[in-house]
Amino acid sequence: EDQVTQSPEALRLQEGESSSLNCSYTVSGLRGLFWYRQDPGKGPEFLFTLYSAGEEKEKERLKATLTKKESFLHITAPKPEDSATYLCAVNNAGNMLTFGGGTRLMVKP
Amino acid sequence: DVKVTQSSRYLVKRTGEKVFLECVQDMDHENMFWYRQDPGLGLRLIYFSYDVKMKEKGDIPEGYSVSREKKERFSLILESASTNQTSMYLCASSFVLYNSPLHFGNGTRLTVT
């Protein structure tokens, strides 16, 4: 059975304090890994797709990387508006999509 | 931008009631999905549809049904609501059925008492 584990469950940062969120996965044949951002009271918003180990994607202060076992979402010099829950999801060879439990990020000014 | 609109943000229903959750998307996507989101369990797929009148069961279809009479509209039906169906329900659409970003609505928080 596919498993997706995100850590930590919650992360508190000071504004400007860079850090990384982790998404570890065990899937039968990775076809794609997705990162989403979810603000309170809203649906998830798509950020990135990564397809193969070694791939990297960037958007503003966010950078996603992928290895054969995990993905990292690096946040450089975060701002309070980066506070949200970040979700990762993996699509396996059978086209089953499995979501992780999310990391709740809080950035204090 | 894709817009997925869920008709209700909050619903409170009684046990045994029939409940309809409505979702509309405006980007002509073939594919639509219903998920529920619960703390500690993440997002779980209930049903999806890849065309008008076509539907497939997801991971947790028990107690639910769906209807897709028009391409832009996908409805989730709880035939007889139970307290264990209290949850956040998220509708999504996508351009490609598999391995493609999902565009989510803002959710309906359903409470069954």
mmCIF file of C-alpha atoms in Angstrom, chain A residues 12-14 18 27 35 37 43 55 57 61 68 92 97 105:
data_model
loop_
_atom_site.group_PDB
_atom_site.id
_atom_site.type_symbol
_atom_site.label_atom_id
_atom_site.label_comp_id
_atom_site.label_asym_id
_atom_site.label_seq_id
_atom_site.Cartn_x
_atom_site.Cartn_y
_atom_site.Cartn_z
ATOM 1 C CA ARG A 12 6.875 27.702 13.456
ATOM 2 C CA LEU A 13 9.391 30.060 11.867
ATOM 3 C CA GLN A 14 10.394 33.640 12.358
ATOM 4 C CA SER A 18 14.638 29.564 6.027
ATOM 5 C CA VAL A 27 4.791 4.058 -3.828
ATOM 6 C CA TRP A 35 2.773 20.072 -3.854
ATOM 7 C CA ARG A 37 -0.792 25.046 -0.498
ATOM 8 C CA GLY A 43 -9.280 24.409 -0.940
ATOM 9 C CA GLU A 55 14.111 17.468 -10.705
ATOM 10 C CA LYS A 57 11.012 23.571 -9.445
ATOM 11 C CA ARG A 61 10.465 31.814 -2.110
ATOM 12 C CA LYS A 68 13.750 8.502 -5.109
ATOM 13 C CA ASN A 92 1.729 5.846 -8.657
ATOM 14 C CA LEU A 97 -3.165 9.514 -6.018
ATOM 15 C CA LEU A 105 3.558 26.319 8.562
#
